Amino acid sequence: EPSSPSAAAMSRFVRRLAGIPWRQIAGEASSVGLLMAQGLCAVHVVSEHVLGVAFPRGPSMLPALNMAGDVLLTDKVSPRRGWVGPGDVVLLLSPEDPRKIVAKRVLGMEGDEVTYPVDAGNSDATKTVVVPQGHIWVQGDNIYSSNDSRQFGPVPYGLVKGKMSYRIWPPSRIGSIDSKE
Amino acid sequence: LADLHGTAPKPWSPASASTEPRKIARDRIVLIMGARSQLWSIAKMSVTGGVIGVTISDRYVTVVAIKGHSMHPTMTATDSALRGDIVLAEKACLDQYKFSRGDVILFKCPSNHKEVFVKRLIGLPGEWIQLPASSEIIKVPQGHCWVEGDNAARSWDSRSFGPIPLGLINGRVTHIIWPPSKIGRVERKWPEDRIPPF
């Protein structure tokens, strides 16, 4: 028998604690947790290996891509299978900073000869290079404001992470990303 | 059972003994449905396991079998059926691309994106490396690194293809997990005579 009011309150508290269905709650929480983990893993697998979403920013791909506000679907299957060719707009890790992802257009694959303006806007001088094995030449459509292979040279194909396939925003420009030479 | 046949299951009675053929058919259908749902749950579990496995292998840790001799004796391939040493590689380093000199890294070959190499990182961005043949000293560009195999005689590395972009790196090898005689952490080391001291 409890001998004081506080002991009585304690034993009531302990009884209420014992009455809570802990095992059931733990069971439900772990099954919800497992479901969430499965969902996150599924999202990862799809967005990394099948179809991702990109929000490109910057002026280097004008007029094909806006400076901001575009939402693009990126095809993750094609680069892995080698289905990337000249004229495609690709996402790649920047060779100057691997934490940056940049969007540029492929102008040449390995073995191709690429002629490019050396100093766009200031002079008409051009240079011609042959793209080495396993590399690609990438350039922004807006040659006046783009940091690309003209500055950092041809990049290894292994840096390509996705191919821009379809624009889903803004509504006025929904449609596939044109491939052009 | 009621849904399958549109009738409620009858309570057992001697009279029901006469419905033997229907009972056998019902049991057979239950068996087929049971096997099919078991196959379905096996399929569901495999897909779930596969998805979780791919996620873990992409983001956290992965297991790689060594196929070349460029890192001998630290890690080797053999010609036996076991295909050589097996190592553990972590992917957390790909979040910030922060590496240390002497790390062993996995990276895509710059001239063939389908091949993955294992080499030691001995030059970080901005550092100076002395080329072995000449006494030329070159600077590793920003965003790149200099890699060399421990087995200099049989290693095709930065001495041939130059510094590689950090973006080609797939992971960092932390432990050897096979063969048992080699199990343990992979230590950092580098050729001291070729890195100018600071």
Short mmCIF file of C-alpha atoms in Angstrom, two decimals:
data_model
loop_
_atom_site.label_atom_id
_atom_site.label_comp_id
_atom_site.label_asym_id
_atom_site.label_seq_id
_atom_site.Cartn_x
_atom_site.Cartn_y
_atom_site.Cartn_z
CA GLU A 1 0.00 0.00 0.00
CA PRO A 2 1.47 3.43 -0.88
CA SER A 3 2.36 5.30 2.25
CA SER A 4 2.37 8.89 0.96
CA PRO A 5 0.65 11.00 -1.74
CA SER A 6 3.81 11.23 -3.88
CA ALA A 7 4.35 7.46 -3.76
CA ALA A 8 0.73 7.02 -4.85
CA ALA A 9 1.28 9.40 -7.77
CA MET A 10 4.44 7.51 -8.72
CA SER A 11 2.76 4.15 -8.78
CA ARG A 12 -0.13 5.56 -10.83
CA PHE A 13 2.38 6.93 -13.31
CA VAL A 14 4.22 3.65 -13.55
CA ARG A 15 0.95 1.81 -14.10
CA ARG A 16 -0.01 4.19 -16.89
CA LEU A 17 3.42 3.75 -18.48
CA ALA A 18 2.99 -0.01 -18.36
CA GLY A 19 -0.42 0.34 -20.00
CA ILE A 20 0.94 2.02 -23.13
CA PRO A 21 1.29 -0.53 -25.95
CA TRP A 22 5.06 0.00 -26.41
CA ARG A 23 5.64 -3.06 -28.53
CA GLN A 24 2.84 -2.13 -30.87
CA ILE A 25 4.10 1.42 -31.22
CA ALA A 26 7.65 0.20 -31.84
CA GLY A 27 6.34 -2.25 -34.41
CA GLU A 28 4.39 0.43 -36.25
CA ALA A 29 7.22 2.94 -36.07
CA SER A 30 9.75 0.49 -37.48
CA SER A 31 7.44 -0.55 -40.30
CA VAL A 32 6.78 3.08 -41.19
CA GLY A 33 10.51 3.75 -40.96
CA LEU A 34 11.27 0.81 -43.23
CA LEU A 35 8.67 1.99 -45.71
CA MET A 36 10.19 5.47 -45.76
CA ALA A 37 13.68 4.04 -46.23
CA GLN A 38 12.44 1.93 -49.14
CA GLY A 39 10.79 4.99 -50.66
CA LEU A 40 13.93 7.10 -50.37
CA CYS A 41 16.04 4.33 -51.87
CA ALA A 42 13.62 3.98 -54.77
CA VAL A 43 13.78 7.73 -55.40
CA HIS A 44 17.56 7.57 -55.36
CA VAL A 45 17.74 4.68 -57.79
CA VAL A 46 15.35 6.30 -60.25
CA SER A 47 16.86 9.79 -60.10
CA GLU A 48 20.43 8.49 -60.38
CA HIS A 49 20.04 5.73 -62.94
CA VAL A 50 16.88 6.42 -64.94
CA LEU A 51 15.40 9.91 -64.98
CA GLY A 52 16.40 12.93 -62.95
CA VAL A 53 15.37 16.56 -62.66
CA ALA A 54 17.67 19.53 -63.21
CA PHE A 55 17.31 23.24 -62.53
CA PRO A 56 20.00 24.84 -64.68
CA ARG A 57 21.05 28.42 -63.94
CA GLY A 58 23.36 30.77 -65.75
CA PRO A 59 23.75 32.48 -69.10
CA SER A 60 26.06 30.03 -70.85
CA MET A 61 23.33 28.07 -72.66
CA LEU A 62 21.14 30.98 -73.83
CA PRO A 63 18.86 30.94 -75.78
CA ALA A 64 18.29 27.18 -75.49
CA LEU A 65 18.10 27.33 -71.67
CA ASN A 66 16.89 30.31 -69.64
CA MET A 67 19.12 32.00 -67.10
CA ALA A 68 16.93 30.61 -64.32
CA GLY A 69 13.56 29.04 -63.74
CA ASP A 70 13.84 26.16 -66.21
CA VAL A 71 13.07 22.66 -65.01
CA LEU A 72 14.49 19.89 -67.15
CA LEU A 73 14.19 16.13 -67.20
CA THR A 74 17.58 14.46 -67.46
CA ASP A 75 18.08 11.08 -69.05
CA LYS A 76 20.54 9.09 -66.93
CA VAL A 77 20.49 5.96 -69.05
CA SER A 78 22.01 7.35 -72.25
CA PRO A 79 25.39 8.51 -70.93
CA ARG A 80 26.06 5.16 -69.28
CA ARG A 81 25.28 3.34 -72.53
CA GLY A 82 27.29 5.75 -74.65
CA TRP A 83 24.23 7.14 -76.48
CA VAL A 84 25.55 10.71 -76.38
CA GLY A 85 26.57 12.51 -79.55
CA PRO A 86 27.31 15.94 -80.99
CA GLY A 87 24.46 18.39 -80.52
CA ASP A 88 23.24 16.87 -77.24
CA VAL A 89 22.96 19.08 -74.18
CA VAL A 90 24.58 17.23 -71.28
CA LEU A 91 25.10 17.65 -67.56
CA LEU A 92 28.65 17.10 -66.46
CA LEU A 93 30.82 17.55 -63.38
CA SER A 94 33.00 20.59 -63.89
CA PRO A 95 36.67 19.65 -64.42
CA GLU A 96 37.57 22.75 -62.42
CA ASP A 97 35.43 21.88 -59.37
CA PRO A 98 33.83 18.43 -59.07
CA ARG A 99 31.17 19.77 -56.72
CA LYS A 100 29.73 21.90 -59.54
CA ILE A 101 27.46 20.43 -62.20
CA VAL A 102 27.36 22.33 -65.49
CA ALA A 103 25.15 22.05 -68.56
CA LYS A 104 26.80 22.39 -71.96
CA ARG A 105 26.32 21.22 -75.52
CA VAL A 106 28.54 18.49 -76.96
CA LEU A 107 30.29 19.71 -80.10
CA GLY A 108 32.64 16.80 -80.72
CA MET A 109 33.23 13.21 -79.66
CA GLU A 110 36.54 11.36 -79.60
CA GLY A 111 38.37 11.62 -82.90
CA ASP A 112 36.24 14.55 -84.15
CA GLU A 113 37.82 17.76 -85.35
CA VAL A 114 36.38 20.80 -83.60
CA THR A 115 36.84 24.37 -84.82
CA TYR A 116 36.05 26.95 -82.21
CA PRO A 117 36.27 30.72 -81.78
CA VAL A 118 39.26 31.51 -79.59
CA ASP A 119 38.11 34.91 -78.37
CA ALA A 120 34.44 35.35 -79.21
CA GLY A 121 33.32 38.95 -79.49
CA ASN A 122 36.82 40.37 -79.68
CA SER A 123 38.23 38.62 -82.71
CA ASP A 124 37.25 36.15 -85.38
CA ALA A 125 40.25 33.90 -84.80
CA THR A 126 39.45 30.21 -84.61
CA LYS A 127 41.40 27.13 -83.70
CA THR A 128 40.95 23.50 -84.66
CA VAL A 129 41.61 20.59 -82.34
CA VAL A 130 41.15 16.84 -82.52
CA VAL A 131 39.28 15.44 -79.53
CA PRO A 132 41.39 12.78 -77.76
CA GLN A 133 40.21 9.24 -77.11
CA GLY A 134 37.59 8.93 -74.41
CA HIS A 135 37.02 12.70 -74.31
CA ILE A 136 34.37 15.13 -75.56
CA TRP A 137 34.38 18.83 -76.46
CA VAL A 138 31.66 20.84 -74.75
CA GLN A 139 30.65 24.42 -75.39
CA GLY A 140 27.90 26.69 -74.17
CA ASP A 141 25.50 27.97 -76.84
CA ASN A 142 26.19 31.51 -75.61
CA ILE A 143 29.85 31.64 -76.59
CA TYR A 144 30.19 35.19 -75.25
CA SER A 145 29.47 34.12 -71.70
CA SER A 146 30.47 30.53 -71.23
CA ASN A 147 33.29 28.77 -69.44
CA ASP A 148 33.73 25.57 -71.40
CA SER A 149 36.20 23.43 -73.36
CA ARG A 150 37.59 26.59 -74.92
CA GLN A 151 39.00 27.34 -71.49
CA PHE A 152 39.40 23.94 -69.80
CA GLY A 153 39.97 21.76 -72.86
CA PRO A 154 38.28 18.51 -73.84
CA VAL A 155 36.83 16.63 -70.88
CA PRO A 156 36.75 12.86 -70.23
CA TYR A 157 33.43 11.28 -71.14
CA GLY A 158 33.27 9.85 -67.62
CA LEU A 159 32.37 13.30 -66.29
CA VAL A 160 29.01 13.26 -68.11
CA LYS A 161 26.22 12.60 -65.64
CA GLY A 162 23.06 13.05 -67.68
CA LYS A 163 21.55 14.15 -70.98
CA MET A 164 18.92 16.89 -71.02
CA SER A 165 15.96 15.42 -72.78
CA TYR A 166 12.79 17.34 -72.00
CA ARG A 167 11.82 20.70 -70.52
CA ILE A 168 8.81 20.59 -68.20
CA TRP A 169 8.79 24.22 -67.01
CA PRO A 170 7.99 27.02 -67.90
CA PRO A 171 4.76 25.96 -69.60
CA SER A 172 5.39 28.20 -72.60
CA ARG A 173 8.52 26.25 -73.49
CA ILE A 174 7.54 22.71 -72.63
CA GLY A 175 9.04 20.32 -75.11
CA SER A 176 12.10 18.32 -75.96
CA ILE A 177 15.52 19.91 -75.92
CA ASP A 178 16.58 20.23 -79.53
CA SER A 179 19.78 18.63 -80.59
CA LYS A 180 21.62 20.88 -82.99
CA GLU A 181 25.09 21.01 -84.41
CA LEU B 1 -11.98 -18.45 -48.88
CA ALA B 2 -15.46 -17.04 -48.97
CA ASP B 3 -14.46 -14.45 -51.60
CA LEU B 4 -12.91 -17.07 -53.83
CA HIS B 5 -16.02 -19.09 -54.20
CA GLY B 6 -18.85 -16.75 -53.41
CA THR B 7 -20.11 -19.06 -50.70
CA ALA B 8 -19.51 -18.97 -46.96
CA PRO B 9 -17.39 -21.86 -45.64
CA LYS B 10 -19.68 -24.50 -44.24
CA PRO B 11 -19.19 -25.66 -40.62
CA TRP B 12 -18.03 -29.29 -40.52
CA SER B 13 -20.75 -31.89 -40.26
CA PRO B 14 -21.01 -35.51 -41.33
CA ALA B 15 -23.13 -34.33 -44.24
CA SER B 16 -20.25 -32.27 -45.60
CA ALA B 17 -18.20 -35.44 -46.06
CA SER B 18 -20.09 -35.90 -49.31
CA THR B 19 -18.60 -32.69 -50.73
CA GLU B 20 -15.10 -34.24 -51.00
CA PRO B 21 -14.42 -33.37 -54.68
CA ARG B 22 -15.27 -29.71 -54.16
CA LYS B 23 -13.02 -29.65 -51.07
CA ILE B 24 -10.11 -31.10 -53.05
CA ALA B 25 -10.59 -28.53 -55.81
CA ARG B 26 -10.75 -25.73 -53.26
CA ASP B 27 -7.60 -26.95 -51.56
CA ARG B 28 -5.82 -27.12 -54.89
CA ILE B 29 -6.79 -23.54 -55.74
CA VAL B 30 -5.63 -22.42 -52.30
CA LEU B 31 -2.30 -24.15 -52.94
CA ILE B 32 -1.84 -22.42 -56.30
CA MET B 33 -2.86 -19.05 -54.88
CA GLY B 34 -0.52 -19.63 -51.96
CA ALA B 35 2.40 -20.48 -54.24
CA ARG B 36 1.70 -17.49 -56.46
CA SER B 37 1.49 -15.08 -53.55
CA GLN B 38 4.69 -16.60 -52.16
CA LEU B 39 6.43 -16.00 -55.49
CA TRP B 40 5.03 -12.46 -55.47
CA SER B 41 6.35 -11.76 -52.01
CA ILE B 42 9.76 -13.21 -52.96
CA ALA B 43 9.78 -10.93 -56.00
CA LYS B 44 8.81 -7.93 -53.87
CA MET B 45 11.55 -8.70 -51.35
CA SER B 46 14.18 -9.07 -54.09
CA VAL B 47 13.26 -5.75 -55.68
CA THR B 48 13.30 -4.02 -52.31
CA GLY B 49 16.62 -5.61 -51.41
CA GLY B 50 18.06 -4.70 -54.80
CA VAL B 51 16.95 -1.09 -54.55
CA ILE B 52 18.32 -0.71 -51.03
CA GLY B 53 21.55 -2.46 -52.06
CA VAL B 54 22.07 -0.19 -55.06
CA THR B 55 21.46 2.89 -52.89
CA ILE B 56 23.95 1.75 -50.27
CA SER B 57 26.49 0.87 -52.95
CA ASP B 58 26.07 4.27 -54.63
CA ARG B 59 26.12 6.49 -51.57
CA TYR B 60 27.89 4.79 -48.65
CA VAL B 61 30.06 1.74 -49.19
CA THR B 62 30.74 -0.72 -51.98
CA VAL B 63 32.77 -3.89 -52.55
CA VAL B 64 35.23 -4.11 -55.43
CA ALA B 65 37.38 -6.97 -56.77
CA ILE B 66 40.87 -5.95 -57.87
CA LYS B 67 41.62 -6.96 -61.44
CA GLY B 68 45.07 -5.56 -62.21
CA HIS B 69 48.61 -5.61 -60.85
CA SER B 70 49.28 -1.88 -60.67
CA MET B 71 48.87 -1.74 -56.89
CA HIS B 72 51.04 -4.75 -56.07
CA PRO B 73 51.88 -5.61 -53.31
CA THR B 74 49.26 -3.56 -51.49
CA MET B 75 46.50 -5.20 -53.47
CA THR B 76 46.75 -7.62 -56.36
CA ALA B 77 44.79 -9.69 -58.78
CA THR B 78 45.62 -13.34 -59.11
CA ASP B 79 44.92 -15.76 -61.90
CA SER B 80 42.95 -18.06 -59.61
CA ALA B 81 39.21 -18.47 -59.59
CA LEU B 82 38.83 -16.05 -56.68
CA ARG B 83 39.93 -13.20 -58.97
CA GLY B 84 42.24 -11.57 -56.52
CA ASP B 85 41.91 -9.23 -53.59
CA ILE B 86 38.56 -7.79 -52.59
CA VAL B 87 38.37 -4.34 -51.06
CA LEU B 88 35.86 -2.08 -49.38
CA ALA B 89 35.42 1.41 -50.81
CA GLU B 90 33.54 4.28 -49.19
CA LYS B 91 31.51 6.86 -51.10
CA ALA B 92 31.13 9.53 -48.43
CA CYS B 93 34.24 11.25 -49.82
CA LEU B 94 32.28 12.12 -52.98
CA ASP B 95 30.20 14.62 -51.06
CA GLN B 96 32.92 17.26 -50.72
CA TYR B 97 35.71 15.67 -52.79
CA LYS B 98 38.12 16.18 -49.92
CA PHE B 99 40.98 13.73 -50.23
CA SER B 100 44.36 13.33 -48.54
CA ARG B 101 47.68 12.54 -50.09
CA GLY B 102 48.20 8.78 -50.05
CA ASP B 103 44.53 7.79 -50.34
CA VAL B 104 43.81 4.83 -52.58
CA ILE B 105 40.97 5.80 -54.90
CA LEU B 106 38.71 4.24 -57.51
CA PHE B 107 38.25 6.30 -60.64
CA LYS B 108 37.03 6.03 -64.22
CA CYS B 109 39.78 5.79 -66.80
CA PRO B 110 40.02 9.15 -68.61
CA SER B 111 40.27 7.51 -72.00
CA ASN B 112 37.59 4.86 -71.45
CA HIS B 113 34.72 5.67 -69.12
CA LYS B 114 33.70 2.02 -68.83
CA GLU B 115 36.92 0.97 -67.04
CA VAL B 116 37.52 1.64 -63.37
CA PHE B 117 41.06 1.95 -62.03
CA VAL B 118 42.48 1.67 -58.52
CA LYS B 119 45.49 3.87 -57.82
CA ARG B 120 47.01 5.97 -55.09
CA LEU B 121 46.38 9.71 -55.03
CA ILE B 122 49.75 11.39 -54.53
CA GLY B 123 49.08 14.93 -55.76
CA LEU B 124 46.20 17.15 -54.61
CA PRO B 125 44.96 20.19 -56.58
CA GLY B 126 47.51 22.97 -56.46
CA GLU B 127 50.39 20.74 -55.37
CA TRP B 128 53.65 20.24 -57.26
CA ILE B 129 54.79 16.84 -58.51
CA GLN B 130 58.19 15.90 -59.86
CA LEU B 131 57.94 13.70 -62.93
CA PRO B 132 60.01 10.54 -62.43
CA ALA B 133 61.79 10.48 -65.77
CA SER B 134 62.90 14.09 -66.11
CA SER B 135 63.40 16.43 -63.18
CA GLU B 136 60.48 18.48 -64.43
CA ILE B 137 58.09 19.75 -61.76
CA ILE B 138 54.47 20.29 -62.73
CA LYS B 139 51.55 21.79 -60.84
CA VAL B 140 48.36 19.79 -60.44
CA PRO B 141 45.53 22.00 -61.82
CA GLN B 142 42.47 22.99 -59.78
CA GLY B 143 39.85 20.27 -59.69
CA HIS B 144 42.40 17.59 -60.68
CA CYS B 145 44.67 15.09 -58.93
CA TRP B 146 47.79 13.04 -59.68
CA VAL B 147 47.46 9.28 -59.33
CA GLU B 148 50.09 6.56 -59.41
CA GLY B 149 50.06 2.83 -58.78
CA ASP B 150 52.24 1.31 -56.05
CA ASN B 151 53.74 -1.06 -58.62
CA ALA B 152 55.50 1.55 -60.75
CA ALA B 153 56.66 -0.92 -63.38
CA ARG B 154 53.18 -2.20 -64.20
CA SER B 155 51.02 0.82 -63.62
CA TRP B 156 49.41 2.93 -66.32
CA ASP B 157 48.70 6.15 -64.46
CA SER B 158 49.18 9.92 -64.37
CA ARG B 159 52.76 9.49 -65.55
CA SER B 160 51.15 8.54 -68.89
CA PHE B 161 47.74 10.26 -68.97
CA GLY B 162 48.44 13.26 -66.78
CA PRO B 163 46.39 14.59 -63.87
CA ILE B 164 42.77 13.45 -63.82
CA PRO B 165 39.67 15.52 -62.93
CA LEU B 166 38.41 14.75 -59.43
CA GLY B 167 34.95 14.24 -60.96
CA LEU B 168 36.12 10.88 -62.33
CA ILE B 169 36.61 9.49 -58.82
CA ASN B 170 34.18 6.75 -57.79
CA GLY B 171 35.23 6.13 -54.19
CA ARG B 172 38.05 5.70 -51.69
CA VAL B 173 39.39 2.28 -50.73
CA THR B 174 39.51 1.93 -46.96
CA HIS B 175 39.89 -1.78 -46.19
CA ILE B 176 40.96 -5.04 -47.76
CA ILE B 177 38.49 -7.78 -46.90
CA TRP B 178 39.96 -10.75 -48.83
CA PRO B 179 42.23 -12.77 -48.64
CA PRO B 180 42.19 -13.30 -44.88
CA SER B 181 45.95 -12.78 -44.65
CA LYS B 182 45.54 -9.23 -45.93
CA ILE B 183 42.43 -8.18 -44.04
CA GLY B 184 42.87 -4.71 -42.55
CA ARG B 185 42.90 -1.00 -43.15
CA VAL B 186 44.61 0.42 -46.22
CA GLU B 187 47.28 2.83 -45.00
CA ARG B 188 48.24 6.11 -46.63
CA LYS B 189 51.67 6.35 -48.12
CA TRP B 190 53.41 8.10 -50.99
CA PRO B 191 56.84 8.42 -52.64
CA GLU B 192 58.51 10.99 -50.41
CA ASP B 193 61.27 11.78 -52.85
CA ARG B 194 58.97 13.19 -55.51
CA ILE B 195 56.85 15.62 -53.55
CA PRO B 196 58.70 18.85 -52.80
CA PRO B 197 58.39 19.50 -49.05
CA PHE B 198 56.65 22.64 -47.85
#
